[in-house]
Coordinates of C-alpha atoms in Angstrom, one line a residue:
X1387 CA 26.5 8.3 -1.4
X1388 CA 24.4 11.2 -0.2
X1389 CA 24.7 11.8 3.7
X1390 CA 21.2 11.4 4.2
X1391 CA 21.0 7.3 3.8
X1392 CA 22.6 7.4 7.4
X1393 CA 22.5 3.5 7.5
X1394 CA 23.5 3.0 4.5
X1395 CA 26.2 5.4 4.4
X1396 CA 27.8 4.3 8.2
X1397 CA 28.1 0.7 6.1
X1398 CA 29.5 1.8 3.3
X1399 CA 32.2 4.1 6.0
X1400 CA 33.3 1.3 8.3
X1401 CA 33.5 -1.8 5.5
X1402 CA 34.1 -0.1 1.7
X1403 CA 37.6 -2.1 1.9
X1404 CA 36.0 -5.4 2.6
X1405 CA 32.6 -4.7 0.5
X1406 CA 34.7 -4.0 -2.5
X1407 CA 37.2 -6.7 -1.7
X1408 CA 34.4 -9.6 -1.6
X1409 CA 31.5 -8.4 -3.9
X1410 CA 33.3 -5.7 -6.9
X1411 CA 36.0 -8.7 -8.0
X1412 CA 33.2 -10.9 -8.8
X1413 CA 32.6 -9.9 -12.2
X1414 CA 28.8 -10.7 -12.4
X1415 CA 28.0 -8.3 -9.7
X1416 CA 29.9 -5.5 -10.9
X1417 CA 27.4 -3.8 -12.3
X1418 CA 24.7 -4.3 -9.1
X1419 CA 27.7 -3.0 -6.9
X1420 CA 28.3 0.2 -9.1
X1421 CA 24.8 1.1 -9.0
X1422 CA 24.9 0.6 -5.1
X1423 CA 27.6 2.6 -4.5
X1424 CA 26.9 5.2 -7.1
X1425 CA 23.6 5.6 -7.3
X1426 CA 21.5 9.5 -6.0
X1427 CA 18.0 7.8 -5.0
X1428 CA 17.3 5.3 -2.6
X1429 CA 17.1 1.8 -4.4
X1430 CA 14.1 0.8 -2.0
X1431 CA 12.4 1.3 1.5
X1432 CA 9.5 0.6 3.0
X1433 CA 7.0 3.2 2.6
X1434 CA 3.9 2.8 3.9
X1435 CA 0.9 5.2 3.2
X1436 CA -1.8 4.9 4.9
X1437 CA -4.8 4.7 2.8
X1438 CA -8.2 5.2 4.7
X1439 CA -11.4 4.3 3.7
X1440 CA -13.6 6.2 1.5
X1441 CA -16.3 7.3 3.7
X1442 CA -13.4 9.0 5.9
X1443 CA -12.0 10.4 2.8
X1444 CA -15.4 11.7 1.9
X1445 CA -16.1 13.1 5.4
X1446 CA -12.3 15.1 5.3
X1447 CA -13.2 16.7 2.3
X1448 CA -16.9 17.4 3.5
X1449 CA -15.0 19.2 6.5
X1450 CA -12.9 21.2 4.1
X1451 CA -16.2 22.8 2.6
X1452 CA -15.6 20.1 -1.2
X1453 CA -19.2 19.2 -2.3
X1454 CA -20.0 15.5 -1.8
X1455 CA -23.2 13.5 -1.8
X1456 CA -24.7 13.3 1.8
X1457 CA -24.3 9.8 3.1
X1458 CA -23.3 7.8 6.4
X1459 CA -21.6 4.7 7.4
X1460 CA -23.7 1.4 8.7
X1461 CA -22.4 -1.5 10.0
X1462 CA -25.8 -3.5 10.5
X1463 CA -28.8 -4.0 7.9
X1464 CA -30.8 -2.1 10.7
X1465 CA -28.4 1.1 10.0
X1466 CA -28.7 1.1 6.7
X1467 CA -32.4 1.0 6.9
X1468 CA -32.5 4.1 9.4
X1469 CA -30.0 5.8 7.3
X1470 CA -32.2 5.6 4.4
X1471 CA -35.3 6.7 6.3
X1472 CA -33.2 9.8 8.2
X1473 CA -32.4 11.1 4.7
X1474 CA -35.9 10.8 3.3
X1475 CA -34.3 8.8 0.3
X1476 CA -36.1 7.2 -2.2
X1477 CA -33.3 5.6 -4.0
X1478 CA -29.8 4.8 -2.5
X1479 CA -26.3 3.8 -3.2
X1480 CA -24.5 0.9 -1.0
X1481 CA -20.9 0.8 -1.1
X1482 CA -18.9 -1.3 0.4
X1483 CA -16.0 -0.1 2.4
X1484 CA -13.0 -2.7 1.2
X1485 CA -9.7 -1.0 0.9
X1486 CA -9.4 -2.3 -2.8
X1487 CA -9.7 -1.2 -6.5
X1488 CA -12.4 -2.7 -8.7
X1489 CA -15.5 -2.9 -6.2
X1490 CA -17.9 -3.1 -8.5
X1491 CA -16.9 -5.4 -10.8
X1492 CA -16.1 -7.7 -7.4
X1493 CA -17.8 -10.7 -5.9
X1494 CA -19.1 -11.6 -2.4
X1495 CA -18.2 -15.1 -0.2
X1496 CA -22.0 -14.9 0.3
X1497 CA -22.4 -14.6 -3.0
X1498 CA -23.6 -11.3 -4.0
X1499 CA -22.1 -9.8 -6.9
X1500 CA -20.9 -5.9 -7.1
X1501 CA -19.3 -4.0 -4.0
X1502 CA -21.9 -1.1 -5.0
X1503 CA -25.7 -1.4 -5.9
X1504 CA -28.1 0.8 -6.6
X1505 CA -31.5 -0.1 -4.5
X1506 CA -34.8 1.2 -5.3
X1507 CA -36.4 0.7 -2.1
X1508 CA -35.6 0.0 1.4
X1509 CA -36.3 -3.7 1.1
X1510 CA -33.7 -4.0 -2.0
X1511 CA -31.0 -2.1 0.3
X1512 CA -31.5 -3.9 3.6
X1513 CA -31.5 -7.4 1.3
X1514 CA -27.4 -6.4 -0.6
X1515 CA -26.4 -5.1 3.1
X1516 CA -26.9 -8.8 4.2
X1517 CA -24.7 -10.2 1.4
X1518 CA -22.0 -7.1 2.2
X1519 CA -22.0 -6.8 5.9
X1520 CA -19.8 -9.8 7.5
X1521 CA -18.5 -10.9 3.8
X1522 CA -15.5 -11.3 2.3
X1523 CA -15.3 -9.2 -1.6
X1524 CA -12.8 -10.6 -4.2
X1525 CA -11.4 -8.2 -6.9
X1526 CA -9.1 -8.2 -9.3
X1527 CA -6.6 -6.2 -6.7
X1528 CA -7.8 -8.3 -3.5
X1529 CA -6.4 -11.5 -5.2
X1530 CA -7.9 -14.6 -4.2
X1531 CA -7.9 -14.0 -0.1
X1532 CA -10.3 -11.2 -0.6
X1533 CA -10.9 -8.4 1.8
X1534 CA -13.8 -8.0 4.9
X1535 CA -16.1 -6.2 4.4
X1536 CA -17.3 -4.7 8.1
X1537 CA -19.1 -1.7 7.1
X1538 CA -20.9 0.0 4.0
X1539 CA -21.7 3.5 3.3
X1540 CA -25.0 4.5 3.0
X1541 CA -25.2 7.8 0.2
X1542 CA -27.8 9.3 -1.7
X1543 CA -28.5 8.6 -5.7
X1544 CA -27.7 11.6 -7.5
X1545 CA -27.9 11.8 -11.6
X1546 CA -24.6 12.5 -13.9
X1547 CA -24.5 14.7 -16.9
X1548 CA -20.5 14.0 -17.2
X1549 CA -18.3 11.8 -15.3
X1550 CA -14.4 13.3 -14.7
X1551 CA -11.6 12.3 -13.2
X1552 CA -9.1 13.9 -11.1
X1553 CA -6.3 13.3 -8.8
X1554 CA -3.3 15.0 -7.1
X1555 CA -0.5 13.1 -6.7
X1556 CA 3.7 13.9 -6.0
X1557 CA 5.6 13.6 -8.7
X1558 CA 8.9 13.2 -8.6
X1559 CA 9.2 14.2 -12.1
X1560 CA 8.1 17.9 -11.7
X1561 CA 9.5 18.2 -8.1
X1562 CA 6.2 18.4 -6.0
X1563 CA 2.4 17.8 -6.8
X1564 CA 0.4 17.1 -10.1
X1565 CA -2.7 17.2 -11.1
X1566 CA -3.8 14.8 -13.3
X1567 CA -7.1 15.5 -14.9
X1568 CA -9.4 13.7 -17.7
X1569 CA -12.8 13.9 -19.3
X1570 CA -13.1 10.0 -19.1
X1571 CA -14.0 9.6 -15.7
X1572 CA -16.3 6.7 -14.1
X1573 CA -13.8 4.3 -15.1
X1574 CA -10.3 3.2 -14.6
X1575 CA -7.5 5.3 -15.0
X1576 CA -5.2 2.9 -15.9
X1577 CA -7.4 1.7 -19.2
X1578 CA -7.8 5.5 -20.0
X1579 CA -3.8 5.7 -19.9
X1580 CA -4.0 2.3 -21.9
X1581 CA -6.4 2.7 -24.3
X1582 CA -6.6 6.8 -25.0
X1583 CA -3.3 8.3 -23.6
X1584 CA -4.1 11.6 -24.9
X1585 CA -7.2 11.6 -22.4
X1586 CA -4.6 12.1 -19.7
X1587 CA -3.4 15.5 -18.8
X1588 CA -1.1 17.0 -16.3
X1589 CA -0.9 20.4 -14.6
X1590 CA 2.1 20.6 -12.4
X1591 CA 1.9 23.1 -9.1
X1592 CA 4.6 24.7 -7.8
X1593 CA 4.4 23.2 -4.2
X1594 CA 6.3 26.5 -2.7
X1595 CA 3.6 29.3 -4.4
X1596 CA 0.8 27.1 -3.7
X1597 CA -1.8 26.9 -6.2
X1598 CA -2.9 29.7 -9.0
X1599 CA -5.9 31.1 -10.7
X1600 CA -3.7 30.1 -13.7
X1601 CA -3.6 25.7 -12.8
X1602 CA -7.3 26.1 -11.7
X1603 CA -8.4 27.8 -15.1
X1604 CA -6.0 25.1 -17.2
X1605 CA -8.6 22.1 -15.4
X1606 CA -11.6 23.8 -15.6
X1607 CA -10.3 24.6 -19.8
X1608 CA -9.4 20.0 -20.1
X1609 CA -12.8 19.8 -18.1
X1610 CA -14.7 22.3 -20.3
X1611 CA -16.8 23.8 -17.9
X1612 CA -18.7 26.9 -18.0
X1613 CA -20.7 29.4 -15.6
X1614 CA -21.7 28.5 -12.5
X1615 CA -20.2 25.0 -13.0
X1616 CA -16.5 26.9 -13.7
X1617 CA -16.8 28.3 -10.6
X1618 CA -17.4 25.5 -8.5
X1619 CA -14.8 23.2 -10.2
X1620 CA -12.5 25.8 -9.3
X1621 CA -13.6 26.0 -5.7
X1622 CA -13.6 22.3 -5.5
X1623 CA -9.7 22.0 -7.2
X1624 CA -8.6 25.0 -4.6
X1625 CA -10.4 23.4 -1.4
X1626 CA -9.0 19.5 -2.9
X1627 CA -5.1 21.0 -3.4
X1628 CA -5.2 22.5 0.4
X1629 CA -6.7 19.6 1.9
X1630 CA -3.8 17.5 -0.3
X1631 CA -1.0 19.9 1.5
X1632 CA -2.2 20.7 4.8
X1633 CA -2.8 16.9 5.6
X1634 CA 0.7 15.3 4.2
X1635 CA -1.2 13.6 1.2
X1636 CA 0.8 11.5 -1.2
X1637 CA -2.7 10.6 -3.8
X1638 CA -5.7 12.0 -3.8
X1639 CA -8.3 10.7 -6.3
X1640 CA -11.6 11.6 -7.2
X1641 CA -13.1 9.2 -9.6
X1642 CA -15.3 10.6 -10.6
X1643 CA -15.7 13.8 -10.3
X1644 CA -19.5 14.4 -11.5
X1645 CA -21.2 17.6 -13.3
X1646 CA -25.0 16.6 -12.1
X1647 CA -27.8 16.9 -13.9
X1648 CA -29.3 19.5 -11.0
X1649 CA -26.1 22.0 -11.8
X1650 CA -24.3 21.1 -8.9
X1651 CA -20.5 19.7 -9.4
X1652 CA -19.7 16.9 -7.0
X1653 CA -17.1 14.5 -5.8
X1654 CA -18.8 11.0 -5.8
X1655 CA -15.6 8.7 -4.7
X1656 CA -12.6 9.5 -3.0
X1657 CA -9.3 7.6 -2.1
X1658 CA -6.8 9.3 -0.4
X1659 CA -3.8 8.1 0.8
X1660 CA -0.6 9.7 3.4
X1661 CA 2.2 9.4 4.5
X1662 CA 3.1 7.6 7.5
X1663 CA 6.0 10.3 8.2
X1664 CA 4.1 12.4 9.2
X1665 CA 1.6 10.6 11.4
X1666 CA 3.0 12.5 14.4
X1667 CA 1.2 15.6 13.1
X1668 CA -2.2 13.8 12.6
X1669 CA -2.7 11.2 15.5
X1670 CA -6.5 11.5 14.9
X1671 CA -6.2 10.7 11.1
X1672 CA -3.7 8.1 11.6
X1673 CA -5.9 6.0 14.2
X1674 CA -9.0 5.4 11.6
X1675 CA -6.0 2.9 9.7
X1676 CA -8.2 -0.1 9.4
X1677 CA -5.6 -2.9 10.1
X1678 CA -8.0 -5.6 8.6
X1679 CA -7.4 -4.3 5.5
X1680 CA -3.7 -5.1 5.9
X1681 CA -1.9 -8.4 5.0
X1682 CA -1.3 -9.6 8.8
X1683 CA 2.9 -10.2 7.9
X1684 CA 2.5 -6.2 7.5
X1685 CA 1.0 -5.7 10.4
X1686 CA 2.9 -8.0 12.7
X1687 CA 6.4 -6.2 10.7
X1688 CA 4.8 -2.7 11.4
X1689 CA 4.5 -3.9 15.3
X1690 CA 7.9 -5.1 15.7
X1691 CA 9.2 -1.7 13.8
X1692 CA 10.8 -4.3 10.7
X1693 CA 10.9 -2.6 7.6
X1694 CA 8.7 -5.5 5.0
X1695 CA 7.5 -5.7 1.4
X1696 CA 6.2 -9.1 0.6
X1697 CA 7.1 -10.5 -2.9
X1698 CA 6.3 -13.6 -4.6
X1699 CA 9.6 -15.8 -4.8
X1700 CA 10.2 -18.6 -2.4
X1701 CA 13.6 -17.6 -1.0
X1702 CA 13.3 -15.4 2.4
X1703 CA 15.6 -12.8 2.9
X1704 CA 16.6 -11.3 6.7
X1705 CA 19.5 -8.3 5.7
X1706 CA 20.1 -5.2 7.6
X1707 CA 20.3 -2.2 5.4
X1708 CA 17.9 -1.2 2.3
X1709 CA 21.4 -1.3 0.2
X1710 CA 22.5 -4.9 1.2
X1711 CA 19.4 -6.0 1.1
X1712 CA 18.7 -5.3 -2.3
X1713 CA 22.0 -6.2 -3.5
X1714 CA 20.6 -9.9 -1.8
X1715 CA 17.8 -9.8 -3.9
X1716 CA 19.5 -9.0 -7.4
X1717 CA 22.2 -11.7 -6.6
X1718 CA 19.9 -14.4 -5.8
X1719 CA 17.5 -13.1 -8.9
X1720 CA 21.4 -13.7 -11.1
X1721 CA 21.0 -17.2 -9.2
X1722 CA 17.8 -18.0 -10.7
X1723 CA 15.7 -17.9 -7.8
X1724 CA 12.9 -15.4 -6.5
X1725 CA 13.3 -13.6 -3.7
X1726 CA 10.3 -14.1 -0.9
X1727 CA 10.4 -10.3 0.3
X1728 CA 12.3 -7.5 1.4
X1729 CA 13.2 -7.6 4.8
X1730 CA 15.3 -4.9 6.5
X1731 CA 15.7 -5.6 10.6
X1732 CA 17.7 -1.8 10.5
X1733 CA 21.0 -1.1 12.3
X1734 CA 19.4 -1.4 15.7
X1735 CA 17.6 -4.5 15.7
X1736 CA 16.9 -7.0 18.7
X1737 CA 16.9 -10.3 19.6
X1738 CA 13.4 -10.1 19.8
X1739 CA 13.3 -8.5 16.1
X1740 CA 15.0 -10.4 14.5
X1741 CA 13.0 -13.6 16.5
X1742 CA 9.4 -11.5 15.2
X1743 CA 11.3 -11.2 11.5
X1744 CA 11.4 -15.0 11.1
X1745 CA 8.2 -15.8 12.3
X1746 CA 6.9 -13.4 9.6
X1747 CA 8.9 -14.8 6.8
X1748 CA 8.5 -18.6 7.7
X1749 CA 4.5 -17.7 8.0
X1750 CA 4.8 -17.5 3.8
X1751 CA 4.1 -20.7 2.7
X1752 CA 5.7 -20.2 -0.6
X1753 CA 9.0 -19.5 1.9
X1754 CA 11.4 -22.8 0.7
X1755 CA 14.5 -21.4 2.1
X1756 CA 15.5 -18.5 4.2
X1757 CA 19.0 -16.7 3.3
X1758 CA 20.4 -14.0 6.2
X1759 CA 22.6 -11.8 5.0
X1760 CA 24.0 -9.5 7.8
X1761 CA 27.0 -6.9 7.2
X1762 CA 27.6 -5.8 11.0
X1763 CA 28.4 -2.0 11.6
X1764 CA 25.8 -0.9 13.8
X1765 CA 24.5 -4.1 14.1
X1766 CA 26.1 -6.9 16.1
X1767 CA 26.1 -10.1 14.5
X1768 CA 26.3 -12.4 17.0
X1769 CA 22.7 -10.2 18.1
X1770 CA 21.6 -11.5 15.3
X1771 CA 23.1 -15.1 15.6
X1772 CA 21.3 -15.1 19.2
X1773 CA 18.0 -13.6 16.9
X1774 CA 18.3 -16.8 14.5
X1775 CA 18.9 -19.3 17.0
X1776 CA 15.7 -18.5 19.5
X1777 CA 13.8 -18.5 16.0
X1778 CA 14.8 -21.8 15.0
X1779 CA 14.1 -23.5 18.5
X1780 CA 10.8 -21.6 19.0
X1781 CA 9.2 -22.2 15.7
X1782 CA 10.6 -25.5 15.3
X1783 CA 11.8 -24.4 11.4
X1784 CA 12.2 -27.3 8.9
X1785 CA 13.0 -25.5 5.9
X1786 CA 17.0 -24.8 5.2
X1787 CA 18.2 -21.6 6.7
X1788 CA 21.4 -20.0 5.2
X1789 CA 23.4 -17.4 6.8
X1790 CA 26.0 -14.8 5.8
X1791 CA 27.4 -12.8 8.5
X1792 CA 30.5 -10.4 8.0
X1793 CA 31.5 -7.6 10.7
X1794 CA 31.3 -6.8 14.1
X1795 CA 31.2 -9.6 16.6
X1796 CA 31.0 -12.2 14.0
X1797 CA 33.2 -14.3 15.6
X1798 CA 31.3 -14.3 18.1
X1799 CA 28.1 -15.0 16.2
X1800 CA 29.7 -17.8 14.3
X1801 CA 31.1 -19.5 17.8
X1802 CA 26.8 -19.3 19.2
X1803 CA 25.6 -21.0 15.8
X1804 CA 28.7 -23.8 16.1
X1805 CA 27.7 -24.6 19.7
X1806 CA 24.0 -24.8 19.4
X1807 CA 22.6 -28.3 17.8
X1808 CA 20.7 -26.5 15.0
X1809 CA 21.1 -27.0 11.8
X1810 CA 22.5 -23.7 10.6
X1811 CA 24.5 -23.6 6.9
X1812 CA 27.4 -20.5 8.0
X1813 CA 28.3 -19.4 4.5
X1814 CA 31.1 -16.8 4.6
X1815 CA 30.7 -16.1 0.8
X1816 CA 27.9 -14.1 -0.6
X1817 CA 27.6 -15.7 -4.0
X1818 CA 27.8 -18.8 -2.7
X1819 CA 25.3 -18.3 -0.1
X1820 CA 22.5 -17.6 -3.1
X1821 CA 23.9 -20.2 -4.8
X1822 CA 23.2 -22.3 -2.0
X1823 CA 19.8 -20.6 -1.4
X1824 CA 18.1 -21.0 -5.0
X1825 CA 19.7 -24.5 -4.8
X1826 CA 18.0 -25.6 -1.7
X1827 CA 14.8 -23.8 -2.7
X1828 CA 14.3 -26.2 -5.7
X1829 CA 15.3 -29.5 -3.7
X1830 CA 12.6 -28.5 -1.5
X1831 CA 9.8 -27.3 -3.8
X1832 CA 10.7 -30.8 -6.1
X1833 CA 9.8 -32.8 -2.4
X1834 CA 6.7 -31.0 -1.5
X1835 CA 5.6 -31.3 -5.3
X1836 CA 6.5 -35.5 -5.0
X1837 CA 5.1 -35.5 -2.0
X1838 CA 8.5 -36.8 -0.1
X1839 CA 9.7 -35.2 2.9
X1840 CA 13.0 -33.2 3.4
X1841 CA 14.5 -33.3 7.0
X1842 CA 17.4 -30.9 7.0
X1843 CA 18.3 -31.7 10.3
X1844 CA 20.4 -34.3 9.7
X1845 CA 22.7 -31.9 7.7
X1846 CA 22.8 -31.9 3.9

């Protein structure tokens, strides 16, 4: 284990003899133990980037001298209409600003179909702000919740000769950023990469000698531009690559990237996400994140400093460690169950955490049992214990909740959950703990599907 996965190499320090001695002689977890223990990459952590919306993306690379279409940001039909007017526009483009793939092709609660329209006249702009503004747009990626829609941007029409597409991205595969740049642009990516793989190309940078003359000319050559247009691409590509570097980007995509029919060579759209490590060194960028964007569980686990990646099963998991916790989640998968999330409360956590990480994973409603999994080296477990047990009386719980505790204190722990008159199932085993988990999940997913109530605390 590399010394860098400091929580999950203190675990593997202080308990290796017992790990081995209840998990490696159990011979259908062999193999998910000998990936834990010898694996070089982290198997998963949370990693949030924060992805802004595109009429801040369009303004950053506006400030960084990258030609975009002039446009502004309204949040009322009025704005929009003295938008139009300040530009002197005839025509104009509405887009709505929904932190989700697909736009166009979307749907609006009030009805209005497409996230971005082309109006003619003021009237026919004002009129698709009303069914934006205050709406809810459903994509393909919104699912069936949707996403607000608080604010469009307002940008002038301009006319394409060819659509492109480019993006920056980091790629583990070459060791830094990669461009990735096509002649199919206007369209998804992912059909391109479907449908015409050969569409697709990558130029890898070397992220130490910053970008060359040599990677500019190899896009401009997949682009086949010439003259004046050459030039700016390769402006455009040098200004995009800094602004991807100085700013901590992990994507930038610009979709398309247009050749106009006036000569000029623009960037129409423009997602860009960052990395939340490094959100110290840009306060000002990180403050635009638009939290109504978010699923409110990753909010609420970004508030209480919990480490969580909803899923789609209907066991919840509570483990401390990325390691253990996904160890949890394959031997509950080998269970024939489906894990609810990824939860890691971290060597540190509270009483209060770990309170905050049950009201997030009992808000699922697809949640039908909750299994807590807690190997204590840095973490106590009777902190955890105390964690579960204010949980279960503050948010009156009523689905079965199955713990696991091992380590530091657990005596302890195991003495608070024997005293208290909730209905706790103390598993010391954890096989048997999924077991029990995936087993419970069914009995209560068969109730709620009969209609027949499950009270678990009587004891089972």
């Amino acid at each position: 284990i590399n010394a860098e996965y400091g929580e999950f190499q203190t675990f593997i320090n202080y308990n290796v003899k017992l790990f081995i001695e209840t998990i490696m002689n159990r011979g259908q977890l062999a193999s998910c133990c000998k990936r834990l223990l010898t694996s070089r990459t982290p198997l998963v952590t949370q990693h949030r980037k924060l992805n802004l919306h595109e009429h801040y993306s369009l303004a950053l690379l506006d400030q960084e001298g990258v030609g975009v279409p002039r446009g502004a940001v309204a949040k009322t039909p009025s704005e929009v209409k003295s938008i139009i007017e300040g530009f002197g526009l005839s025509d104009a483009v509405l887009k709505a600003q929904v932190l989700a793939g697909g736009r166009g092709k979307g749907h609006f609660s009030s009805g209005l179909k497409g996230g971005v329209k082309i109006c003619y006249n003021i009237e026919e702009a004002v009129s698709s702000s009303e069914g934006m503004l205050g709406h809810t747009l459903f994509t393909k990626q919104t699912g069936e919740q949707g996403r607000p829609c608080n604010d469009v941007l307002v940008c002038e029409r301009v006319y394409c000769r060819k659509e492109f597409y480019f993006a920056i991205v980091m790629d583990r595969a070459v060791n830094g950023p990669c461009m990735i740049v096509s002649t199919q642009g206007g369209m998804n990516i992912e059909d391109v990469a479907r449908d015409t793989p050969d569409a697709i190309h990558k130029i890898p940078v070397d992220i130490e000698a910053g970008i060359s003359d040599k990677e500019m000319e190899a896009v401009a050559d997949v682009l086949d531009l010439q003259g004046d247009q050459r030039v700016q691409l390769k402006s455009h590509v040098e200004k995009l690559y800094n602004l991807f570097v100085k700013y901590d980007s992990t994507l930038l995509e610009i979709n398309p990237l247009a050749e106009l029919t006036d000569g000029r060579v623009l960037c129409l759209d423009c997602k860009i996400n960052f990395d939340d490590n490094a959100e110290y060194r840009h306060p000002d960028l990180f403050s635009k994140r638009d939290w109504s964007q978010e699923d409110k569980r990753d909010v609420d686990a970004n508030n209480a400093g919990l480490n969580y990646i909803g899923l789609d099963g209907s066991i919840g998991c509570l483990v401390n460690g990325a390691g253990l916790a996904m160890a949890t989640m394959d031997v509950i998968k080998l269970h024939g169950g489906d894990p609810a999330n990824f939860l890691d409360v971290g060597g540190g956590a509270t009483s209060e955490q770990v309170t905050e990480a049950f009201k997030i994973i009992s808000s699922d409603p697809k949640v039908k049992a909750i299994l807590v999994n807690i190997f204590g080296g840095i973490m106590r477990c009777d902190v955890i214990a105390q964690g579960i047990l204010d949980a279960a009386t503050n948010l009156k719980m009523d689905i079965p909740l199955i713990v696991r505790l091992q380590g530091t204190n657990v005596n302890e722990a195991k003495a608070l959950m024997a005293l208290s008159n909730i209905k706790i199932l103390p598993i010391d085993d954890l096989d048997d703990a999924a077991s029990m988990a995936v087993k419970l999940s069914d009995i209560v997913s068969r109730a709620q599907e009969l209609k027949v109530k499950v009270d678990f605390s009587l004891g089972i």
